[in-house]
PDB file of C-alpha atoms and ligand atoms in Angstrom:
ATOM      1  CA  MET A   1      -1.890 183.766  -8.996  1.00  0.00           C
ATOM      2  CA  THR A   2      -3.464 186.031  -6.398  1.00  0.00           C
ATOM      3  CA  ARG A   3      -4.497 189.341  -7.873  1.00  0.00           C
ATOM      4  CA  ARG A   4      -3.630 192.230  -5.565  1.00  0.00           C
ATOM      5  CA  LEU A   5      -4.809 195.566  -6.909  1.00  0.00           C
ATOM      6  CA  LEU A   6      -4.326 199.060  -5.588  1.00  0.00           C
ATOM      7  CA  GLY A   7      -7.545 200.951  -4.826  1.00  0.00           C
ATOM      8  CA  ILE A   8      -7.524 204.707  -4.214  1.00  0.00           C
ATOM      9  CA  ASP A   9     -10.547 206.616  -2.933  1.00  0.00           C
ATOM     10  CA  VAL A  10     -10.293 210.384  -3.080  1.00  0.00           C
ATOM     11  CA  GLY A  11     -12.688 212.434  -1.015  1.00  0.00           C
ATOM     12  CA  GLY A  12     -13.097 216.116  -0.254  1.00  0.00           C
ATOM     13  CA  SER A  13     -11.361 215.602   3.113  1.00  0.00           C
ATOM     14  CA  PHE A  14      -9.152 212.492   2.848  1.00  0.00           C
ATOM     15  CA  ILE A  15      -7.401 210.330   0.276  1.00  0.00           C
ATOM     16  CA  LYS A  16      -7.479 206.635   1.189  1.00  0.00           C
ATOM     17  CA  ALA A  17      -5.534 203.844  -0.454  1.00  0.00           C
ATOM     18  CA  GLY A  18      -5.225 200.118   0.078  1.00  0.00           C
ATOM     19  CA  VAL A  19      -4.193 196.917  -1.651  1.00  0.00           C
ATOM     20  CA  VAL A  20      -7.071 194.532  -2.221  1.00  0.00           C
ATOM     21  CA  ASP A  21      -6.879 190.800  -2.792  1.00  0.00           C
ATOM     22  CA  VAL A  22      -9.660 190.882  -5.371  1.00  0.00           C
ATOM     23  CA  ASP A  23     -10.081 187.089  -5.438  1.00  0.00           C
ATOM     24  CA  ALA A  24     -10.554 186.795  -1.682  1.00  0.00           C
ATOM     25  CA  GLY A  25     -12.378 190.150  -1.650  1.00  0.00           C
ATOM     26  CA  ARG A  26     -10.457 191.639   1.243  1.00  0.00           C
ATOM     27  CA  LEU A  27      -7.835 194.215   2.022  1.00  0.00           C
ATOM     28  CA  GLU A  28      -4.211 193.138   2.351  1.00  0.00           C
ATOM     29  CA  GLY A  29      -3.444 194.841   5.637  1.00  0.00           C
ATOM     30  CA  GLN A  30      -4.711 198.302   6.448  1.00  0.00           C
ATOM     31  CA  THR A  31      -5.794 201.189   4.276  1.00  0.00           C
ATOM     32  CA  LEU A  32      -3.627 204.294   4.562  1.00  0.00           C
ATOM     33  CA  SER A  33      -4.944 207.804   4.387  1.00  0.00           C
ATOM     34  CA  ALA A  34      -3.740 211.378   4.122  1.00  0.00           C
ATOM     35  CA  PRO A  35      -5.617 214.697   4.191  1.00  0.00           C
ATOM     36  CA  THR A  36      -6.676 215.838   0.729  1.00  0.00           C
ATOM     37  CA  PRO A  37      -4.236 218.652  -0.174  1.00  0.00           C
ATOM     38  CA  GLN A  38      -5.751 222.108  -0.424  1.00  0.00           C
ATOM     39  CA  PRO A  39      -6.195 223.348  -3.066  1.00  0.00           C
ATOM     40  CA  SER A  40      -7.115 219.870  -4.269  1.00  0.00           C
ATOM     41  CA  THR A  41      -5.776 220.308  -7.803  1.00  0.00           C
ATOM     42  CA  PRO A  42      -4.451 217.369  -9.865  1.00  0.00           C
ATOM     43  CA  GLU A  43      -0.829 218.605  -9.443  1.00  0.00           C
ATOM     44  CA  ALA A  44      -1.223 218.906  -5.665  1.00  0.00           C
ATOM     45  CA  MET A  45      -2.849 215.517  -5.290  1.00  0.00           C
ATOM     46  CA  MET A  46      -0.511 213.284  -7.289  1.00  0.00           C
ATOM     47  CA  PRO A  47       2.462 213.442  -4.859  1.00  0.00           C
ATOM     48  CA  THR A  48       0.105 212.463  -1.990  1.00  0.00           C
ATOM     49  CA  ILE A  49      -1.179 209.513  -4.011  1.00  0.00           C
ATOM     50  CA  ALA A  50       2.405 208.492  -4.881  1.00  0.00           C
ATOM     51  CA  SER A  51       3.526 208.573  -1.269  1.00  0.00           C
ATOM     52  CA  LEU A  52       0.527 206.498  -0.095  1.00  0.00           C
ATOM     53  CA  ALA A  53       1.153 203.932  -2.864  1.00  0.00           C
ATOM     54  CA  ALA A  54       4.852 203.711  -1.933  1.00  0.00           C
ATOM     55  CA  LYS A  55       3.976 202.722   1.652  1.00  0.00           C
ATOM     56  CA  LEU A  56       1.587 199.929   0.636  1.00  0.00           C
ATOM     57  CA  PRO A  57       2.400 196.318  -0.315  1.00  0.00           C
ATOM     58  CA  ALA A  58       3.224 195.687  -3.973  1.00  0.00           C
ATOM     59  CA  ALA A  59       0.200 195.528  -6.259  1.00  0.00           C
ATOM     60  CA  THR A  60      -0.395 194.121  -9.720  1.00  0.00           C
ATOM     61  CA  GLY A  61      -2.669 195.032 -12.613  1.00  0.00           C
ATOM     62  CA  ARG A  62      -4.581 198.209 -13.041  1.00  0.00           C
ATOM     63  CA  VAL A  63      -5.041 200.836 -10.333  1.00  0.00           C
ATOM     64  CA  GLY A  64      -8.634 201.682  -9.329  1.00  0.00           C
ATOM     65  CA  LEU A  65      -9.062 205.438  -8.843  1.00  0.00           C
ATOM     66  CA  ALA A  66     -12.360 206.537  -7.286  1.00  0.00           C
ATOM     67  CA  PHE A  67     -13.180 210.239  -7.273  1.00  0.00           C
ATOM     68  CA  PRO A  68     -16.117 212.444  -6.239  1.00  0.00           C
ATOM     69  CA  VAL A  69     -16.759 213.353  -9.872  1.00  0.00           C
ATOM     70  CA  VAL A  70     -18.800 212.208 -12.842  1.00  0.00           C
ATOM     71  CA  VAL A  71     -16.485 210.266 -15.175  1.00  0.00           C
ATOM     72  CA  LYS A  72     -17.387 210.043 -18.854  1.00  0.00           C
ATOM     73  CA  SER A  73     -15.012 208.458 -21.371  1.00  0.00           C
ATOM     74  CA  GLY A  74     -12.228 208.561 -18.780  1.00  0.00           C
ATOM     75  CA  ARG A  75     -12.519 212.267 -18.030  1.00  0.00           C
ATOM     76  CA  ALA A  76     -13.958 214.085 -15.022  1.00  0.00           C
ATOM     77  CA  ARG A  77     -16.989 216.142 -15.985  1.00  0.00           C
ATOM     78  CA  THR A  78     -17.880 217.639 -12.599  1.00  0.00           C
ATOM     79  CA  ALA A  79     -16.033 218.534  -9.394  1.00  0.00           C
ATOM     80  CA  ALA A  80     -18.299 219.172  -6.427  1.00  0.00           C
ATOM     81  CA  ASN A  81     -16.052 218.817  -3.373  1.00  0.00           C
ATOM     82  CA  ILE A  82     -12.644 219.053  -5.044  1.00  0.00           C
ATOM     83  CA  ASP A  83     -10.876 221.714  -7.074  1.00  0.00           C
ATOM     84  CA  HIS A  84     -12.545 222.653 -10.356  1.00  0.00           C
ATOM     85  CA  ALA A  85      -9.206 222.140 -12.096  1.00  0.00           C
ATOM     86  CA  TRP A  86     -10.267 218.460 -12.164  1.00  0.00           C
ATOM     87  CA  ILE A  87     -12.966 219.120 -14.736  1.00  0.00           C
ATOM     88  CA  GLY A  88     -11.739 217.621 -17.993  1.00  0.00           C
ATOM     89  CA  ALA A  89      -8.863 215.747 -16.311  1.00  0.00           C
ATOM     90  CA  ASP A  90      -8.015 212.219 -17.450  1.00  0.00           C
ATOM     91  CA  GLY A  91      -7.528 210.382 -14.147  1.00  0.00           C
ATOM     92  CA  ALA A  92      -5.948 207.294 -15.702  1.00  0.00           C
ATOM     93  CA  ALA A  93      -3.379 209.420 -17.577  1.00  0.00           C
ATOM     94  CA  LEU A  94      -2.409 211.189 -14.334  1.00  0.00           C
ATOM     95  CA  ILE A  95      -1.927 207.839 -12.570  1.00  0.00           C
ATOM     96  CA  ARG A  96       0.134 206.541 -15.485  1.00  0.00           C
ATOM     97  CA  ARG A  97       2.391 209.573 -15.189  1.00  0.00           C
ATOM     98  CA  THR A  98       2.601 209.292 -11.381  1.00  0.00           C
ATOM     99  CA  LEU A  99       2.763 205.540 -10.753  1.00  0.00           C
ATOM    100  CA  ASP A 100       3.626 204.256 -14.227  1.00  0.00           C
ATOM    101  CA  ARG A 101       0.558 202.009 -14.143  1.00  0.00           C
ATOM    102  CA  ASP A 102      -2.703 201.695 -16.045  1.00  0.00           C
ATOM    103  CA  ALA A 103      -5.765 202.816 -14.136  1.00  0.00           C
ATOM    104  CA  LEU A 104      -9.529 202.805 -14.122  1.00  0.00           C
ATOM    105  CA  PHE A 105     -11.050 206.170 -13.185  1.00  0.00           C
ATOM    106  CA  LEU A 106     -14.566 206.046 -11.735  1.00  0.00           C
ATOM    107  CA  ASN A 107     -17.004 207.810  -9.428  1.00  0.00           C
ATOM    108  CA  ASP A 108     -16.439 207.154  -5.713  1.00  0.00           C
ATOM    109  CA  ALA A 109     -20.032 206.185  -4.849  1.00  0.00           C
ATOM    110  CA  ASP A 110     -20.132 203.861  -7.873  1.00  0.00           C
ATOM    111  CA  ALA A 111     -16.949 202.227  -6.536  1.00  0.00           C
ATOM    112  CA  ALA A 112     -18.432 201.834  -3.040  1.00  0.00           C
ATOM    113  CA  GLY A 113     -21.594 200.393  -4.558  1.00  0.00           C
ATOM    114  CA  ILE A 114     -19.608 197.876  -6.599  1.00  0.00           C
ATOM    115  CA  ALA A 115     -17.875 196.628  -3.423  1.00  0.00           C
ATOM    116  CA  GLU A 116     -21.180 196.274  -1.605  1.00  0.00           C
ATOM    117  CA  MET A 117     -23.004 194.587  -4.500  1.00  0.00           C
ATOM    118  CA  ARG A 118     -20.228 192.135  -5.294  1.00  0.00           C
ATOM    119  CA  LEU A 119     -19.152 191.180  -1.791  1.00  0.00           C
ATOM    120  CA  GLY A 120     -20.957 193.198   0.841  1.00  0.00           C
ATOM    121  CA  ALA A 121     -24.439 194.229   1.971  1.00  0.00           C
ATOM    122  CA  GLY A 122     -25.962 193.802  -1.500  1.00  0.00           C
ATOM    123  CA  ARG A 123     -24.244 190.560  -2.453  1.00  0.00           C
ATOM    124  CA  GLY A 124     -26.590 188.310  -4.428  1.00  0.00           C
ATOM    125  CA  HIS A 125     -29.377 190.928  -4.413  1.00  0.00           C
ATOM    126  CA  ASN A 126     -31.172 190.864  -7.738  1.00  0.00           C
ATOM    127  CA  GLY A 127     -33.671 193.650  -7.261  1.00  0.00           C
ATOM    128  CA  SER A 128     -33.275 197.423  -7.378  1.00  0.00           C
ATOM    129  CA  VAL A 129     -30.733 198.816  -4.957  1.00  0.00           C
ATOM    130  CA  VAL A 130     -29.804 202.400  -4.100  1.00  0.00           C
ATOM    131  CA  MET A 131     -26.424 202.842  -2.435  1.00  0.00           C
ATOM    132  CA  LEU A 132     -25.926 206.209  -0.709  1.00  0.00           C
ATOM    133  CA  THR A 133     -22.635 207.359   0.796  1.00  0.00           C
ATOM    134  CA  PHE A 134     -22.724 210.016   3.501  1.00  0.00           C
ATOM    135  CA  GLY A 135     -19.468 211.958   3.846  1.00  0.00           C
ATOM    136  CA  THR A 136     -18.342 215.416   2.759  1.00  0.00           C
ATOM    137  CA  GLY A 137     -21.143 215.147   0.190  1.00  0.00           C
ATOM    138  CA  ILE A 138     -23.745 212.495  -0.577  1.00  0.00           C
ATOM    139  CA  GLY A 139     -22.865 209.989  -3.279  1.00  0.00           C
ATOM    140  CA  SER A 140     -25.261 207.617  -5.017  1.00  0.00           C
ATOM    141  CA  ALA A 141     -25.051 204.406  -7.035  1.00  0.00           C
ATOM    142  CA  LEU A 142     -28.040 202.642  -8.576  1.00  0.00           C
ATOM    143  CA  PHE A 143     -28.121 198.914  -9.308  1.00  0.00           C
ATOM    144  CA  ILE A 144     -30.600 196.625 -10.952  1.00  0.00           C
ATOM    145  CA  GLU A 145     -29.868 192.900 -10.958  1.00  0.00           C
ATOM    146  CA  GLY A 146     -26.357 193.770  -9.774  1.00  0.00           C
ATOM    147  CA  ARG A 147     -25.682 196.024 -12.785  1.00  0.00           C
ATOM    148  CA  LEU A 148     -24.668 199.614 -12.206  1.00  0.00           C
ATOM    149  CA  PHE A 149     -26.319 202.659 -13.750  1.00  0.00           C
ATOM    150  CA  PRO A 150     -23.187 204.869 -13.465  1.00  0.00           C
ATOM    151  CA  ASN A 151     -22.721 208.521 -12.551  1.00  0.00           C
ATOM    152  CA  THR A 152     -26.009 209.200 -10.812  1.00  0.00           C
ATOM    153  CA  GLU A 153     -25.599 212.372  -8.768  1.00  0.00           C
ATOM    154  CA  LEU A 154     -28.519 212.110  -6.401  1.00  0.00           C
ATOM    155  CA  GLY A 155     -26.719 214.015  -3.649  1.00  0.00           C
ATOM    156  CA  HIS A 156     -27.381 217.103  -5.739  1.00  0.00           C
ATOM    157  CA  MET A 157     -31.117 216.513  -5.894  1.00  0.00           C
ATOM    158  CA  GLU A 158     -32.998 219.543  -4.619  1.00  0.00           C
ATOM    159  CA  LEU A 159     -34.693 219.212  -1.248  1.00  0.00           C
ATOM    160  CA  ASN A 160     -36.646 222.143   0.177  1.00  0.00           C
ATOM    161  CA  GLY A 161     -34.830 224.553  -2.130  1.00  0.00           C
ATOM    162  CA  MET A 162     -31.327 223.297  -1.400  1.00  0.00           C
ATOM    163  CA  GLU A 163     -29.031 220.519  -2.552  1.00  0.00           C
ATOM    164  CA  ALA A 164     -29.600 217.324  -0.563  1.00  0.00           C
ATOM    165  CA  GLU A 165     -25.906 217.012   0.327  1.00  0.00           C
ATOM    166  CA  LYS A 166     -25.891 220.535   1.762  1.00  0.00           C
ATOM    167  CA  TYR A 167     -28.789 219.454   3.991  1.00  0.00           C
ATOM    168  CA  ALA A 168     -28.115 215.882   5.066  1.00  0.00           C
ATOM    169  CA  SER A 169     -24.462 214.854   4.533  1.00  0.00           C
ATOM    170  CA  ALA A 170     -22.303 213.645   7.419  1.00  0.00           C
ATOM    171  CA  HIS A 171     -20.296 216.862   6.977  1.00  0.00           C
ATOM    172  CA  VAL A 172     -23.434 218.927   7.628  1.00  0.00           C
ATOM    173  CA  LYS A 173     -24.123 216.833  10.754  1.00  0.00           C
ATOM    174  CA  ALA A 174     -20.635 217.666  12.043  1.00  0.00           C
ATOM    175  CA  MET A 175     -20.695 221.346  11.018  1.00  0.00           C
ATOM    176  CA  LEU A 176     -24.075 222.020  12.649  1.00  0.00           C
ATOM    177  CA  ASN A 177     -23.347 219.708  15.551  1.00  0.00           C
ATOM    178  CA  LEU A 178     -26.600 217.815  14.913  1.00  0.00           C
ATOM    179  CA  ASP A 179     -27.429 214.918  17.231  1.00  0.00           C
ATOM    180  CA  TRP A 180     -28.602 211.628  15.750  1.00  0.00           C
ATOM    181  CA  ARG A 181     -32.264 212.621  15.925  1.00  0.00           C
ATOM    182  CA  ALA A 182     -31.778 216.009  14.242  1.00  0.00           C
ATOM    183  CA  TRP A 183     -29.616 214.472  11.514  1.00  0.00           C
ATOM    184  CA  MET A 184     -32.007 211.569  10.963  1.00  0.00           C
ATOM    185  CA  ASP A 185     -34.911 214.011  10.571  1.00  0.00           C
ATOM    186  CA  ARG A 186     -32.988 215.304   7.562  1.00  0.00           C
ATOM    187  CA  VAL A 187     -31.898 211.890   6.257  1.00  0.00           C
ATOM    188  CA  ASN A 188     -35.490 210.644   6.504  1.00  0.00           C
ATOM    189  CA  VAL A 189     -36.713 213.533   4.347  1.00  0.00           C
ATOM    190  CA  TYR A 190     -34.087 212.589   1.780  1.00  0.00           C
ATOM    191  CA  LEU A 191     -34.905 208.872   1.894  1.00  0.00           C
ATOM    192  CA  ASP A 192     -38.618 209.687   1.546  1.00  0.00           C
ATOM    193  CA  ARG A 193     -37.859 211.557  -1.653  1.00  0.00           C
ATOM    194  CA  MET A 194     -35.692 208.709  -2.974  1.00  0.00           C
ATOM    195  CA  GLN A 195     -38.417 206.258  -2.086  1.00  0.00           C
ATOM    196  CA  ALA A 196     -41.066 208.299  -3.904  1.00  0.00           C
ATOM    197  CA  LEU A 197     -38.893 208.551  -7.045  1.00  0.00           C
ATOM    198  CA  PHE A 198     -37.175 205.155  -7.269  1.00  0.00           C
ATOM    199  CA  TRP A 199     -39.043 202.679  -5.058  1.00  0.00           C
ATOM    200  CA  PRO A 200     -35.906 200.567  -4.535  1.00  0.00           C
ATOM    201  CA  ASP A 201     -36.054 197.159  -2.862  1.00  0.00           C
ATOM    202  CA  LEU A 202     -33.033 198.016  -0.774  1.00  0.00           C
ATOM    203  CA  PHE A 203     -31.070 201.054   0.393  1.00  0.00           C
ATOM    204  CA  ILE A 204     -27.442 200.567   1.442  1.00  0.00           C
ATOM    205  CA  LEU A 205     -26.041 203.397   3.531  1.00  0.00           C
ATOM    206  CA  GLY A 206     -22.284 203.948   3.378  1.00  0.00           C
ATOM    207  CA  GLY A 207     -19.558 206.373   4.365  1.00  0.00           C
ATOM    208  CA  ALA A 208     -17.720 206.455   7.692  1.00  0.00           C
ATOM    209  CA  ILE A 209     -20.954 207.264   9.498  1.00  0.00           C
ATOM    210  CA  SER A 210     -22.456 203.916   8.435  1.00  0.00           C
ATOM    211  CA  GLU A 211     -20.143 202.354  11.023  1.00  0.00           C
ATOM    212  CA  ARG A 212     -22.478 203.979  13.611  1.00  0.00           C
ATOM    213  CA  PHE A 213     -25.575 202.368  12.058  1.00  0.00           C
ATOM    214  CA  ALA A 214     -26.674 200.861  15.393  1.00  0.00           C
ATOM    215  CA  ASP A 215     -26.912 204.388  16.847  1.00  0.00           C
ATOM    216  CA  PHE A 216     -29.170 205.848  14.175  1.00  0.00           C
ATOM    217  CA  ALA A 217     -31.020 202.828  12.730  1.00  0.00           C
ATOM    218  CA  PRO A 218     -33.829 203.039  15.341  1.00  0.00           C
ATOM    219  CA  LEU A 219     -34.569 206.563  14.063  1.00  0.00           C
ATOM    220  CA  LEU A 220     -34.809 205.557  10.390  1.00  0.00           C
ATOM    221  CA  ARG A 221     -38.210 205.919   8.799  1.00  0.00           C
ATOM    222  CA  CYS A 222     -38.228 204.164   5.464  1.00  0.00           C
ATOM    223  CA  GLU A 223     -40.545 201.814   3.646  1.00  0.00           C
ATOM    224  CA  ALA A 224     -37.776 199.886   1.869  1.00  0.00           C
ATOM    225  CA  GLU A 225     -35.242 197.714   3.624  1.00  0.00           C
ATOM    226  CA  VAL A 226     -32.130 199.639   4.764  1.00  0.00           C
ATOM    227  CA  ARG A 227     -28.762 197.986   5.429  1.00  0.00           C
ATOM    228  CA  PRO A 228     -25.441 199.510   6.479  1.00  0.00           C
ATOM    229  CA  ALA A 229     -22.494 199.133   4.109  1.00  0.00           C
ATOM    230  CA  HIS A 230     -20.630 195.962   5.028  1.00  0.00           C
ATOM    231  CA  PHE A 231     -17.301 197.587   4.170  1.00  0.00           C
ATOM    232  CA  GLY A 232     -18.097 200.873   5.923  1.00  0.00           C
ATOM    233  CA  ASN A 233     -15.694 203.613   4.989  1.00  0.00           C
ATOM    234  CA  GLN A 234     -13.440 201.205   3.076  1.00  0.00           C
ATOM    235  CA  ALA A 235     -16.029 200.360   0.420  1.00  0.00           C
ATOM    236  CA  GLY A 236     -14.614 202.957  -2.006  1.00  0.00           C
ATOM    237  CA  VAL A 237     -11.057 201.551  -1.879  1.00  0.00           C
ATOM    238  CA  ILE A 238     -12.260 197.952  -2.202  1.00  0.00           C
ATOM    239  CA  GLY A 239     -14.732 198.774  -4.974  1.00  0.00           C
ATOM    240  CA  ALA A 240     -12.171 200.783  -6.943  1.00  0.00           C
ATOM    241  CA  ALA A 241      -9.850 197.772  -6.944  1.00  0.00           C
ATOM    242  CA  LEU A 242     -12.670 195.361  -7.848  1.00  0.00           C
ATOM    243  CA  ALA A 243     -13.789 197.585 -10.720  1.00  0.00           C
ATOM    244  CA  ALA A 244     -10.189 197.838 -11.965  1.00  0.00           C
ATOM    245  CA  ALA A 245      -9.892 194.031 -11.840  1.00  0.00           C
ATOM    246  CA  GLU A 246     -13.124 193.710 -13.843  1.00  0.00           C
ATOM    247  CA  ALA A 247     -11.747 196.157 -16.404  1.00  0.00           C
ATOM    248  CA  ASP A 248      -8.510 194.106 -16.577  1.00  0.00           C
ATOM    249  CA  ALA A 249     -10.326 190.796 -17.086  1.00  0.00           C
TER     250      ALA A 249
HETATM  251  C1  LIG B   1     -20.242 214.408  -5.947  1.00  0.00           C
HETATM  252  C2  LIG B   1     -20.418 212.954  -6.301  1.00  0.00           C
HETATM  253  C3  LIG B   1     -19.818 212.092  -5.206  1.00  0.00           C
HETATM  254  C4  LIG B   1     -20.374 212.476  -3.854  1.00  0.00           C
HETATM  255  C5  LIG B   1     -19.722 211.691  -2.722  1.00  0.00           C
HETATM  256  C6  LIG B   1     -20.812 214.664  -4.581  1.00  0.00           C
HETATM  257  O1  LIG B   1     -20.645 216.016  -4.231  1.00  0.00           O
HETATM  258  O2  LIG B   1     -20.903 215.229  -6.901  1.00  0.00           O
HETATM  259  O3  LIG B   1     -19.796 212.679  -7.544  1.00  0.00           O
HETATM  260  O4  LIG B   1     -20.080 210.734  -5.487  1.00  0.00           O
HETATM  261  O5  LIG B   1     -20.174 213.849  -3.608  1.00  0.00           O
HETATM  262  O6  LIG B   1     -18.362 211.939  -2.648  1.00  0.00           O
END
């Protein structure tokens, strides 16, 4: 039987959802998205999630719920780009109440990394890999031999006296109207720091902006290999569903 799982990727700006054929490793149709309600509290967000799920094809198994938060023992412990009311929230319990389904609650960059390592740019890579997602913030996921070290928050690493994501995220590029060169000057500083601390074999760059890799790749200055995310901005949805399927197995 084909396993079709619902993946949900919540960001500071948009909520995306899609049904993933986890055996074939691809989306069933399109992902749907809606602006993240403001304030982005759990109560405000659940109706948006329910209406996205209702418009998608039927899914089976557990729901994968990726969020821009640290998740420990099923509960959010941080909330950087969403409402602080999320701190302490049990994401799976909220989904059970909203969709009447079991769920796996995990960090959004970890989900994107899982998609890329299982089926995308990092597939079959056995060395050390750093996945970075550039969006409203900067997310990170660290892998060694394909195994995840969860909940790294390397977007909050300090760079020149400020948080890296306040200096080099895609959101900062848009807000300051930085051209590719000006933004890459910042990203290169960040990658240099990552390189000096982790010496990964491979960096995978994700987020919607990774779909423009050809535009900025010539400006990258990095000792390690750098690849764009194969699944681009959909890696979080796909990875959330894959992680939920692994939790179901
Ligand atoms: C959050 C991370 C998240 C990243 C990307 C950061 O602000 O702290 O948990 O992975 O944004 O959304």
